[in-house]
């Protein structure tokens, strides 16, 4: 999946983040870790997913652990770098981090 420009880029990033959330939710080791780190209860995930920054946070969770990143990228059929690009395309995904240094 290649990220597009503008609105298409954000839509593609959202789709990848939703796929990543499914990946995390389906893994009996990742899901408890994700819930513990975020402080979200399982029944709150749907509501949390509507909040700005949640989808970027899912991708940042994937990015924070290289073995998880590599496994997700392989399953999604994408290059690992596309996960970071997708996170930056989302609200509160640190789009400005490249220019902040």
PDB file of N, CA and C in Angstrom:
ATOM      1  N   UNK A   1       0.849  -1.174   0.000  1.00  0.00           N
ATOM      2  CA  UNK A   1       0.000   0.000   0.000  1.00  0.00           C
ATOM      3  C   UNK A   1       0.892   1.233   0.000  1.00  0.00           C
ATOM      4  N   UNK A   2       0.734   2.054  -0.977  1.00  0.00           N
ATOM      5  CA  UNK A   2       1.474   3.311  -1.046  1.00  0.00           C
ATOM      6  C   UNK A   2       0.572   4.429  -0.574  1.00  0.00           C
ATOM      7  N   UNK A   3       1.111   5.295   0.256  1.00  0.00           N
ATOM      8  CA  UNK A   3       0.332   6.419   0.758  1.00  0.00           C
ATOM      9  C   UNK A   3       0.235   7.490  -0.307  1.00  0.00           C
ATOM     10  N   UNK A   4      -0.954   8.039  -0.475  1.00  0.00           N
ATOM     11  CA  UNK A   4      -1.239   9.064  -1.470  1.00  0.00           C
ATOM     12  C   UNK A   4      -1.007  10.442  -0.875  1.00  0.00           C
ATOM     13  N   UNK A   5      -1.266  11.474  -1.674  1.00  0.00           N
ATOM     14  CA  UNK A   5      -1.155  12.850  -1.184  1.00  0.00           C
ATOM     15  C   UNK A   5      -2.487  13.307  -0.628  1.00  0.00           C
ATOM     16  N   UNK A   6      -2.415  14.292   0.270  1.00  0.00           N
ATOM     17  CA  UNK A   6      -3.603  14.956   0.783  1.00  0.00           C
ATOM     18  C   UNK A   6      -4.576  14.026   1.464  1.00  0.00           C
ATOM     19  N   UNK A   7      -5.866  14.215   1.131  1.00  0.00           N
ATOM     20  CA  UNK A   7      -6.934  13.446   1.754  1.00  0.00           C
ATOM     21  C   UNK A   7      -6.810  11.960   1.504  1.00  0.00           C
ATOM     22  N   UNK A   8      -6.370  11.593   0.298  1.00  0.00           N
ATOM     23  CA  UNK A   8      -6.196  10.168   0.007  1.00  0.00           C
ATOM     24  C   UNK A   8      -5.113   9.568   0.895  1.00  0.00           C
ATOM     25  N   UNK A   9      -4.095  10.349   1.166  1.00  0.00           N
ATOM     26  CA  UNK A   9      -3.009   9.877   2.037  1.00  0.00           C
ATOM     27  C   UNK A   9      -3.544   9.605   3.436  1.00  0.00           C
ATOM     28  N   UNK A  10      -4.363  10.521   3.954  1.00  0.00           N
ATOM     29  CA  UNK A  10      -4.915  10.322   5.291  1.00  0.00           C
ATOM     30  C   UNK A  10      -5.868   9.132   5.302  1.00  0.00           C
ATOM     31  N   UNK A  11      -6.677   8.981   4.258  1.00  0.00           N
ATOM     32  CA  UNK A  11      -7.597   7.835   4.197  1.00  0.00           C
ATOM     33  C   UNK A  11      -6.824   6.522   4.178  1.00  0.00           C
ATOM     34  N   UNK A  12      -5.749   6.467   3.398  1.00  0.00           N
ATOM     35  CA  UNK A  12      -4.924   5.256   3.350  1.00  0.00           C
ATOM     36  C   UNK A  12      -4.280   4.996   4.710  1.00  0.00           C
ATOM     37  N   UNK A  13      -3.850   6.060   5.376  1.00  0.00           N
ATOM     38  CA  UNK A  13      -3.241   5.924   6.699  1.00  0.00           C
ATOM     39  C   UNK A  13      -4.265   5.425   7.712  1.00  0.00           C
ATOM     40  N   UNK A  14      -5.486   5.945   7.634  1.00  0.00           N
ATOM     41  CA  UNK A  14      -6.548   5.488   8.539  1.00  0.00           C
ATOM     42  C   UNK A  14      -6.844   4.013   8.309  1.00  0.00           C
ATOM     43  N   UNK A  15      -6.898   3.603   7.043  1.00  0.00           N
ATOM     44  CA  UNK A  15      -7.163   2.196   6.729  1.00  0.00           C
ATOM     45  C   UNK A  15      -6.060   1.298   7.289  1.00  0.00           C
ATOM     46  N   UNK A  16      -4.815   1.740   7.165  1.00  0.00           N
ATOM     47  CA  UNK A  16      -3.706   0.954   7.699  1.00  0.00           C
ATOM     48  C   UNK A  16      -3.773   0.887   9.223  1.00  0.00           C
ATOM     49  N   UNK A  17      -4.123   1.997   9.860  1.00  0.00           N
ATOM     50  CA  UNK A  17      -4.229   2.019  11.322  1.00  0.00           C
ATOM     51  C   UNK A  17      -5.352   1.105  11.804  1.00  0.00           C
ATOM     52  N   UNK A  18      -6.454   1.071  11.081  1.00  0.00           N
ATOM     53  CA  UNK A  18      -7.555   0.171  11.444  1.00  0.00           C
ATOM     54  C   UNK A  18      -7.108  -1.279  11.287  1.00  0.00           C
ATOM     55  N   UNK A  19      -6.356  -1.554  10.226  1.00  0.00           N
ATOM     56  CA  UNK A  19      -5.802  -2.894  10.040  1.00  0.00           C
ATOM     57  C   UNK A  19      -4.849  -3.230  11.191  1.00  0.00           C
ATOM     58  N   UNK A  20      -4.057  -2.255  11.609  1.00  0.00           N
ATOM     59  CA  UNK A  20      -3.132  -2.463  12.730  1.00  0.00           C
ATOM     60  C   UNK A  20      -3.885  -2.727  14.026  1.00  0.00           C
ATOM     61  N   UNK A  21      -4.988  -2.021  14.232  1.00  0.00           N
ATOM     62  CA  UNK A  21      -5.795  -2.252  15.429  1.00  0.00           C
ATOM     63  C   UNK A  21      -6.330  -3.680  15.437  1.00  0.00           C
ATOM     64  N   UNK A  22      -6.783  -4.158  14.293  1.00  0.00           N
ATOM     65  CA  UNK A  22      -7.235  -5.545  14.190  1.00  0.00           C
ATOM     66  C   UNK A  22      -6.110  -6.527  14.478  1.00  0.00           C
ATOM     67  N   UNK A  23      -4.924  -6.213  13.998  1.00  0.00           N
ATOM     68  CA  UNK A  23      -3.738  -7.036  14.238  1.00  0.00           C
ATOM     69  C   UNK A  23      -3.446  -7.121  15.734  1.00  0.00           C
ATOM     70  N   UNK A  24      -3.485  -5.980  16.401  1.00  0.00           N
ATOM     71  CA  UNK A  24      -3.232  -5.935  17.849  1.00  0.00           C
ATOM     72  C   UNK A  24      -4.330  -6.685  18.598  1.00  0.00           C
ATOM     73  N   UNK A  25      -5.577  -6.437  18.228  1.00  0.00           N
ATOM     74  CA  UNK A  25      -6.712  -7.049  18.926  1.00  0.00           C
ATOM     75  C   UNK A  25      -6.716  -8.568  18.796  1.00  0.00           C
ATOM     76  N   UNK A  26      -6.189  -9.076  17.691  1.00  0.00           N
ATOM     77  CA  UNK A  26      -6.191 -10.519  17.452  1.00  0.00           C
ATOM     78  C   UNK A  26      -5.029 -11.240  18.135  1.00  0.00           C
ATOM     79  N   UNK A  27      -4.095 -10.494  18.682  1.00  0.00           N
ATOM     80  CA  UNK A  27      -2.916 -11.107  19.288  1.00  0.00           C
ATOM     81  C   UNK A  27      -3.068 -11.147  20.808  1.00  0.00           C
ATOM     82  N   UNK A  28      -3.098 -12.347  21.404  1.00  0.00           N
ATOM     83  CA  UNK A  28      -3.321 -12.458  22.845  1.00  0.00           C
ATOM     84  C   UNK A  28      -2.198 -11.874  23.704  1.00  0.00           C
ATOM     85  N   UNK A  29      -1.038 -11.604  23.129  1.00  0.00           N
ATOM     86  CA  UNK A  29       0.037 -10.958  23.887  1.00  0.00           C
ATOM     87  C   UNK A  29       0.041  -9.450  23.680  1.00  0.00           C
ATOM     88  N   UNK A  30      -0.242  -9.007  22.452  1.00  0.00           N
ATOM     89  CA  UNK A  30      -0.203  -7.573  22.159  1.00  0.00           C
ATOM     90  C   UNK A  30      -1.372  -6.814  22.767  1.00  0.00           C
ATOM     91  N   UNK A  31      -2.560  -7.377  22.705  1.00  0.00           N
ATOM     92  CA  UNK A  31      -3.739  -6.643  23.174  1.00  0.00           C
ATOM     93  C   UNK A  31      -3.625  -6.235  24.639  1.00  0.00           C
ATOM     94  N   UNK A  32      -3.284  -7.134  25.559  1.00  0.00           N
ATOM     95  CA  UNK A  32      -3.158  -6.695  26.957  1.00  0.00           C
ATOM     96  C   UNK A  32      -2.092  -5.609  27.141  1.00  0.00           C
ATOM     97  N   UNK A  33      -0.988  -5.712  26.391  1.00  0.00           N
ATOM     98  CA  UNK A  33       0.061  -4.697  26.484  1.00  0.00           C
ATOM     99  C   UNK A  33      -0.448  -3.351  25.970  1.00  0.00           C
ATOM    100  N   UNK A  34      -1.164  -3.358  24.845  1.00  0.00           N
ATOM    101  CA  UNK A  34      -1.732  -2.131  24.284  1.00  0.00           C
ATOM    102  C   UNK A  34      -2.705  -1.495  25.271  1.00  0.00           C
ATOM    103  N   UNK A  35      -3.576  -2.303  25.852  1.00  0.00           N
ATOM    104  CA  UNK A  35      -4.553  -1.782  26.814  1.00  0.00           C
ATOM    105  C   UNK A  35      -3.855  -1.216  28.049  1.00  0.00           C
ATOM    106  N   UNK A  36      -2.822  -1.896  28.521  1.00  0.00           N
ATOM    107  CA  UNK A  36      -2.098  -1.415  29.704  1.00  0.00           C
ATOM    108  C   UNK A  36      -1.384  -0.096  29.423  1.00  0.00           C
ATOM    109  N   UNK A  37      -0.769   0.006  28.266  1.00  0.00           N
ATOM    110  CA  UNK A  37      -0.032   1.227  27.922  1.00  0.00           C
ATOM    111  C   UNK A  37      -0.972   2.403  27.723  1.00  0.00           C
ATOM    112  N   UNK A  38      -2.100   2.158  27.067  1.00  0.00           N
ATOM    113  CA  UNK A  38      -3.031   3.251  26.762  1.00  0.00           C
ATOM    114  C   UNK A  38      -3.967   3.570  27.914  1.00  0.00           C
ATOM    115  N   UNK A  39      -4.157   2.606  28.815  1.00  0.00           N
ATOM    116  CA  UNK A  39      -5.106   2.815  29.904  1.00  0.00           C
ATOM    117  C   UNK A  39      -6.552   2.645  29.476  1.00  0.00           C
ATOM    118  N   UNK A  40      -6.757   2.125  28.285  1.00  0.00           N
ATOM    119  CA  UNK A  40      -8.106   1.924  27.753  1.00  0.00           C
ATOM    120  C   UNK A  40      -8.605   0.553  28.189  1.00  0.00           C
ATOM    121  N   UNK A  41      -9.863   0.500  28.580  1.00  0.00           N
ATOM    122  CA  UNK A  41     -10.505  -0.778  28.887  1.00  0.00           C
ATOM    123  C   UNK A  41     -11.011  -1.382  27.571  1.00  0.00           C
ATOM    124  N   UNK A  42     -11.098  -2.712  27.485  1.00  0.00           N
ATOM    125  CA  UNK A  42     -11.548  -3.332  26.235  1.00  0.00           C
ATOM    126  C   UNK A  42     -12.877  -2.773  25.708  1.00  0.00           C
ATOM    127  N   UNK A  43     -13.816  -2.499  26.603  1.00  0.00           N
ATOM    128  CA  UNK A  43     -15.122  -2.006  26.156  1.00  0.00           C
ATOM    129  C   UNK A  43     -15.078  -0.547  25.700  1.00  0.00           C
ATOM    130  N   UNK A  44     -13.953   0.132  25.896  1.00  0.00           N
ATOM    131  CA  UNK A  44     -13.818   1.539  25.513  1.00  0.00           C
ATOM    132  C   UNK A  44     -13.136   1.735  24.160  1.00  0.00           C
ATOM    133  N   UNK A  45     -12.693   0.667  23.524  1.00  0.00           N
ATOM    134  CA  UNK A  45     -11.915   0.805  22.289  1.00  0.00           C
ATOM    135  C   UNK A  45     -12.709   1.505  21.197  1.00  0.00           C
ATOM    136  N   UNK A  46     -13.963   1.128  20.999  1.00  0.00           N
ATOM    137  CA  UNK A  46     -14.764   1.779  19.943  1.00  0.00           C
ATOM    138  C   UNK A  46     -14.857   3.276  20.162  1.00  0.00           C
ATOM    139  N   UNK A  47     -15.140   3.687  21.373  1.00  0.00           N
ATOM    140  CA  UNK A  47     -15.244   5.114  21.672  1.00  0.00           C
ATOM    141  C   UNK A  47     -13.884   5.793  21.519  1.00  0.00           C
ATOM    142  N   UNK A  48     -12.846   5.164  22.012  1.00  0.00           N
ATOM    143  CA  UNK A  48     -11.503   5.744  21.913  1.00  0.00           C
ATOM    144  C   UNK A  48     -11.083   5.914  20.455  1.00  0.00           C
ATOM    145  N   UNK A  49     -11.507   4.998  19.596  1.00  0.00           N
ATOM    146  CA  UNK A  49     -11.126   5.057  18.181  1.00  0.00           C
ATOM    147  C   UNK A  49     -11.668   6.293  17.481  1.00  0.00           C
ATOM    148  N   UNK A  50     -12.655   6.952  18.065  1.00  0.00           N
ATOM    149  CA  UNK A  50     -13.204   8.169  17.459  1.00  0.00           C
ATOM    150  C   UNK A  50     -12.438   9.416  17.893  1.00  0.00           C
ATOM    151  N   UNK A  51     -11.545   9.271  18.847  1.00  0.00           N
ATOM    152  CA  UNK A  51     -10.791  10.411  19.371  1.00  0.00           C
ATOM    153  C   UNK A  51      -9.608  10.748  18.464  1.00  0.00           C
ATOM    154  N   UNK A  52      -9.327  12.056  18.295  1.00  0.00           N
ATOM    155  CA  UNK A  52      -8.149  12.436  17.505  1.00  0.00           C
ATOM    156  C   UNK A  52      -6.889  11.838  18.130  1.00  0.00           C
ATOM    157  N   UNK A  53      -6.053  11.310  17.308  1.00  0.00           N
ATOM    158  CA  UNK A  53      -4.792  10.764  17.787  1.00  0.00           C
ATOM    159  C   UNK A  53      -4.815   9.282  18.099  1.00  0.00           C
ATOM    160  N   UNK A  54      -5.999   8.683  18.238  1.00  0.00           N
ATOM    161  CA  UNK A  54      -6.046   7.266  18.603  1.00  0.00           C
ATOM    162  C   UNK A  54      -5.409   6.397  17.526  1.00  0.00           C
ATOM    163  N   UNK A  55      -5.796   6.614  16.269  1.00  0.00           N
ATOM    164  CA  UNK A  55      -5.267   5.770  15.200  1.00  0.00           C
ATOM    165  C   UNK A  55      -3.757   5.954  15.048  1.00  0.00           C
ATOM    166  N   UNK A  56      -3.285   7.186  15.184  1.00  0.00           N
ATOM    167  CA  UNK A  56      -1.835   7.416  15.153  1.00  0.00           C
ATOM    168  C   UNK A  56      -1.176   6.680  16.319  1.00  0.00           C
ATOM    169  N   UNK A  57      -1.837   6.668  17.464  1.00  0.00           N
ATOM    170  CA  UNK A  57      -1.312   5.965  18.631  1.00  0.00           C
ATOM    171  C   UNK A  57      -1.200   4.470  18.408  1.00  0.00           C
ATOM    172  N   UNK A  58      -2.158   3.903  17.684  1.00  0.00           N
ATOM    173  CA  UNK A  58      -2.090   2.474  17.365  1.00  0.00           C
ATOM    174  C   UNK A  58      -0.836   2.201  16.534  1.00  0.00           C
ATOM    175  N   UNK A  59      -0.609   3.043  15.532  1.00  0.00           N
ATOM    176  CA  UNK A  59       0.578   2.851  14.692  1.00  0.00           C
ATOM    177  C   UNK A  59       1.860   3.106  15.476  1.00  0.00           C
ATOM    178  N   UNK A  60       1.842   4.074  16.370  1.00  0.00           N
ATOM    179  CA  UNK A  60       3.026   4.337  17.195  1.00  0.00           C
ATOM    180  C   UNK A  60       3.311   3.155  18.125  1.00  0.00           C
ATOM    181  N   UNK A  61       2.264   2.501  18.593  1.00  0.00           N
ATOM    182  CA  UNK A  61       2.427   1.293  19.403  1.00  0.00           C
ATOM    183  C   UNK A  61       3.140   0.213  18.583  1.00  0.00           C
ATOM    184  N   UNK A  62       2.719   0.033  17.342  1.00  0.00           N
ATOM    185  CA  UNK A  62       3.355  -0.945  16.451  1.00  0.00           C
ATOM    186  C   UNK A  62       4.819  -0.561  16.212  1.00  0.00           C
ATOM    187  N   UNK A  63       5.052   0.722  15.975  1.00  0.00           N
ATOM    188  CA  UNK A  63       6.404   1.208  15.681  1.00  0.00           C
ATOM    189  C   UNK A  63       7.364   1.062  16.858  1.00  0.00           C
ATOM    190  N   UNK A  64       6.845   1.058  18.068  1.00  0.00           N
ATOM    191  CA  UNK A  64       7.681   1.055  19.268  1.00  0.00           C
ATOM    192  C   UNK A  64       8.396  -0.270  19.520  1.00  0.00           C
ATOM    193  N   UNK A  65       8.003  -1.322  18.820  1.00  0.00           N
ATOM    194  CA  UNK A  65       8.598  -2.640  19.053  1.00  0.00           C
ATOM    195  C   UNK A  65       8.920  -3.252  17.694  1.00  0.00           C
ATOM    196  N   UNK A  66      10.204  -3.278  17.355  1.00  0.00           N
ATOM    197  CA  UNK A  66      10.605  -3.694  16.007  1.00  0.00           C
ATOM    198  C   UNK A  66      10.084  -5.071  15.596  1.00  0.00           C
ATOM    199  N   UNK A  67      10.144  -6.098  16.447  1.00  0.00           N
ATOM    200  CA  UNK A  67       9.597  -7.388  16.020  1.00  0.00           C
ATOM    201  C   UNK A  67       8.104  -7.307  15.676  1.00  0.00           C
ATOM    202  N   UNK A  68       7.356  -6.516  16.442  1.00  0.00           N
ATOM    203  CA  UNK A  68       5.934  -6.335  16.149  1.00  0.00           C
ATOM    204  C   UNK A  68       5.769  -5.590  14.834  1.00  0.00           C
ATOM    205  N   UNK A  69       6.559  -4.558  14.630  1.00  0.00           N
ATOM    206  CA  UNK A  69       6.515  -3.793  13.382  1.00  0.00           C
ATOM    207  C   UNK A  69       6.782  -4.694  12.185  1.00  0.00           C
ATOM    208  N   UNK A  70       7.812  -5.496  12.267  1.00  0.00           N
ATOM    209  CA  UNK A  70       8.166  -6.363  11.149  1.00  0.00           C
ATOM    210  C   UNK A  70       7.085  -7.402  10.880  1.00  0.00           C
ATOM    211  N   UNK A  71       6.520  -7.947  11.934  1.00  0.00           N
ATOM    212  CA  UNK A  71       5.450  -8.936  11.777  1.00  0.00           C
ATOM    213  C   UNK A  71       4.216  -8.309  11.151  1.00  0.00           C
ATOM    214  N   UNK A  72       3.840  -7.104  11.630  1.00  0.00           N
ATOM    215  CA  UNK A  72       2.672  -6.424  11.073  1.00  0.00           C
ATOM    216  C   UNK A  72       2.909  -6.053   9.615  1.00  0.00           C
ATOM    217  N   UNK A  73       4.075  -5.494   9.311  1.00  0.00           N
ATOM    218  CA  UNK A  73       4.366  -5.091   7.931  1.00  0.00           C
ATOM    219  C   UNK A  73       4.304  -6.290   6.992  1.00  0.00           C
ATOM    220  N   UNK A  74       4.842  -7.410   7.432  1.00  0.00           N
ATOM    221  CA  UNK A  74       4.794  -8.612   6.601  1.00  0.00           C
ATOM    222  C   UNK A  74       3.350  -9.051   6.380  1.00  0.00           C
ATOM    223  N   UNK A  75       2.574  -9.072   7.452  1.00  0.00           N
ATOM    224  CA  UNK A  75       1.174  -9.489   7.333  1.00  0.00           C
ATOM    225  C   UNK A  75       0.382  -8.533   6.442  1.00  0.00           C
ATOM    226  N   UNK A  76       0.683  -7.238   6.530  1.00  0.00           N
ATOM    227  CA  UNK A  76      -0.033  -6.230   5.744  1.00  0.00           C
ATOM    228  C   UNK A  76       0.502  -6.124   4.316  1.00  0.00           C
ATOM    229  N   UNK A  77       1.648  -6.728   4.046  1.00  0.00           N
ATOM    230  CA  UNK A  77       2.230  -6.674   2.714  1.00  0.00           C
ATOM    231  C   UNK A  77       2.805  -5.311   2.359  1.00  0.00           C
ATOM    232  N   UNK A  78       3.381  -4.644   3.353  1.00  0.00           N
ATOM    233  CA  UNK A  78       3.950  -3.312   3.143  1.00  0.00           C
ATOM    234  C   UNK A  78       5.373  -3.268   3.681  1.00  0.00           C
ATOM    235  N   UNK A  79       6.097  -2.229   3.288  1.00  0.00           N
ATOM    236  CA  UNK A  79       7.426  -1.990   3.855  1.00  0.00           C
ATOM    237  C   UNK A  79       7.247  -1.414   5.259  1.00  0.00           C
ATOM    238  N   UNK A  80       8.094  -1.780   6.207  1.00  0.00           N
ATOM    239  CA  UNK A  80       7.965  -1.249   7.568  1.00  0.00           C
ATOM    240  C   UNK A  80       7.932   0.274   7.628  1.00  0.00           C
ATOM    241  N   UNK A  81       8.656   0.942   6.756  1.00  0.00           N
ATOM    242  CA  UNK A  81       8.673   2.404   6.748  1.00  0.00           C
ATOM    243  C   UNK A  81       7.326   3.032   6.456  1.00  0.00           C
ATOM    244  N   UNK A  82       6.450   2.292   5.802  1.00  0.00           N
ATOM    245  CA  UNK A  82       5.123   2.826   5.499  1.00  0.00           C
ATOM    246  C   UNK A  82       4.278   3.004   6.755  1.00  0.00           C
ATOM    247  N   UNK A  83       4.577   2.253   7.797  1.00  0.00           N
ATOM    248  CA  UNK A  83       3.835   2.398   9.049  1.00  0.00           C
ATOM    249  C   UNK A  83       4.134   3.766   9.662  1.00  0.00           C
ATOM    250  N   UNK A  84       5.391   4.155   9.673  1.00  0.00           N
ATOM    251  CA  UNK A  84       5.765   5.475  10.186  1.00  0.00           C
ATOM    252  C   UNK A  84       5.179   6.593   9.345  1.00  0.00           C
ATOM    253  N   UNK A  85       5.206   6.431   8.028  1.00  0.00           N
ATOM    254  CA  UNK A  85       4.628   7.445   7.141  1.00  0.00           C
ATOM    255  C   UNK A  85       3.132   7.578   7.388  1.00  0.00           C
ATOM    256  N   UNK A  86       2.470   6.455   7.611  1.00  0.00           N
ATOM    257  CA  UNK A  86       1.032   6.487   7.886  1.00  0.00           C
ATOM    258  C   UNK A  86       0.757   7.191   9.210  1.00  0.00           C
ATOM    259  N   UNK A  87       1.552   6.899  10.228  1.00  0.00           N
ATOM    260  CA  UNK A  87       1.354   7.551  11.533  1.00  0.00           C
ATOM    261  C   UNK A  87       1.476   9.062  11.394  1.00  0.00           C
ATOM    262  N   UNK A  88       2.462   9.517  10.630  1.00  0.00           N
ATOM    263  CA  UNK A  88       2.661  10.959  10.455  1.00  0.00           C
ATOM    264  C   UNK A  88       1.545  11.606   9.644  1.00  0.00           C
ATOM    265  N   UNK A  89       0.829  10.832   8.861  1.00  0.00           N
ATOM    266  CA  UNK A  89      -0.262  11.371   8.043  1.00  0.00           C
ATOM    267  C   UNK A  89      -1.544  11.558   8.842  1.00  0.00           C
ATOM    268  N   UNK A  90      -1.581  11.032  10.056  1.00  0.00           N
ATOM    269  CA  UNK A  90      -2.791  11.076  10.879  1.00  0.00           C
ATOM    270  C   UNK A  90      -2.738  12.216  11.889  1.00  0.00           C
ATOM    271  N   UNK A  91      -3.912  12.691  12.319  1.00  0.00           N
ATOM    272  CA  UNK A  91      -3.946  13.739  13.352  1.00  0.00           C
ATOM    273  C   UNK A  91      -3.180  13.305  14.599  1.00  0.00           C
ATOM    274  N   UNK A  92      -2.372  14.202  15.112  1.00  0.00           N
ATOM    275  CA  UNK A  92      -1.534  13.990  16.300  1.00  0.00           C
ATOM    276  C   UNK A  92      -0.493  12.898  16.099  1.00  0.00           C
ATOM    277  N   UNK A  93      -0.148  12.652  14.842  1.00  0.00           N
ATOM    278  CA  UNK A  93       0.844  11.625  14.529  1.00  0.00           C
ATOM    279  C   UNK A  93       2.241  12.173  14.347  1.00  0.00           C
ATOM    280  N   UNK A  94       2.505  13.357  14.897  1.00  0.00           N
ATOM    281  CA  UNK A  94       3.835  13.967  14.861  1.00  0.00           C
ATOM    282  C   UNK A  94       4.301  14.312  13.458  1.00  0.00           C
ATOM    283  N   UNK A  95       3.391  14.844  12.645  1.00  0.00           N
ATOM    284  CA  UNK A  95       3.733  15.225  11.279  1.00  0.00           C
ATOM    285  C   UNK A  95       4.890  16.213  11.231  1.00  0.00           C
ATOM    286  N   UNK A  96       5.040  17.032  12.274  1.00  0.00           N
ATOM    287  CA  UNK A  96       6.086  18.049  12.278  1.00  0.00           C
ATOM    288  C   UNK A  96       7.409  17.557  12.861  1.00  0.00           C
ATOM    289  N   UNK A  97       7.491  16.301  13.269  1.00  0.00           N
ATOM    290  CA  UNK A  97       8.710  15.863  13.959  1.00  0.00           C
ATOM    291  C   UNK A  97       9.946  15.966  13.076  1.00  0.00           C
ATOM    292  N   UNK A  98       9.803  15.829  11.763  1.00  0.00           N
ATOM    293  CA  UNK A  98      10.962  15.940  10.872  1.00  0.00           C
ATOM    294  C   UNK A  98      11.537  17.353  10.860  1.00  0.00           C
ATOM    295  N   UNK A  99      10.714  18.351  11.139  1.00  0.00           N
ATOM    296  CA  UNK A  99      11.155  19.738  11.084  1.00  0.00           C
ATOM    297  C   UNK A  99      11.456  20.313  12.459  1.00  0.00           C
ATOM    298  N   UNK A 100      11.272  19.525  13.508  1.00  0.00           N
ATOM    299  CA  UNK A 100      11.389  20.072  14.859  1.00  0.00           C
ATOM    300  C   UNK A 100      12.822  20.103  15.382  1.00  0.00           C
ATOM    301  N   UNK A 101      13.735  19.486  14.696  1.00  0.00           N
ATOM    302  CA  UNK A 101      15.118  19.431  15.183  1.00  0.00           C
ATOM    303  C   UNK A 101      15.960  20.477  14.487  1.00  0.00           C
TER     304      UNK A 101
END
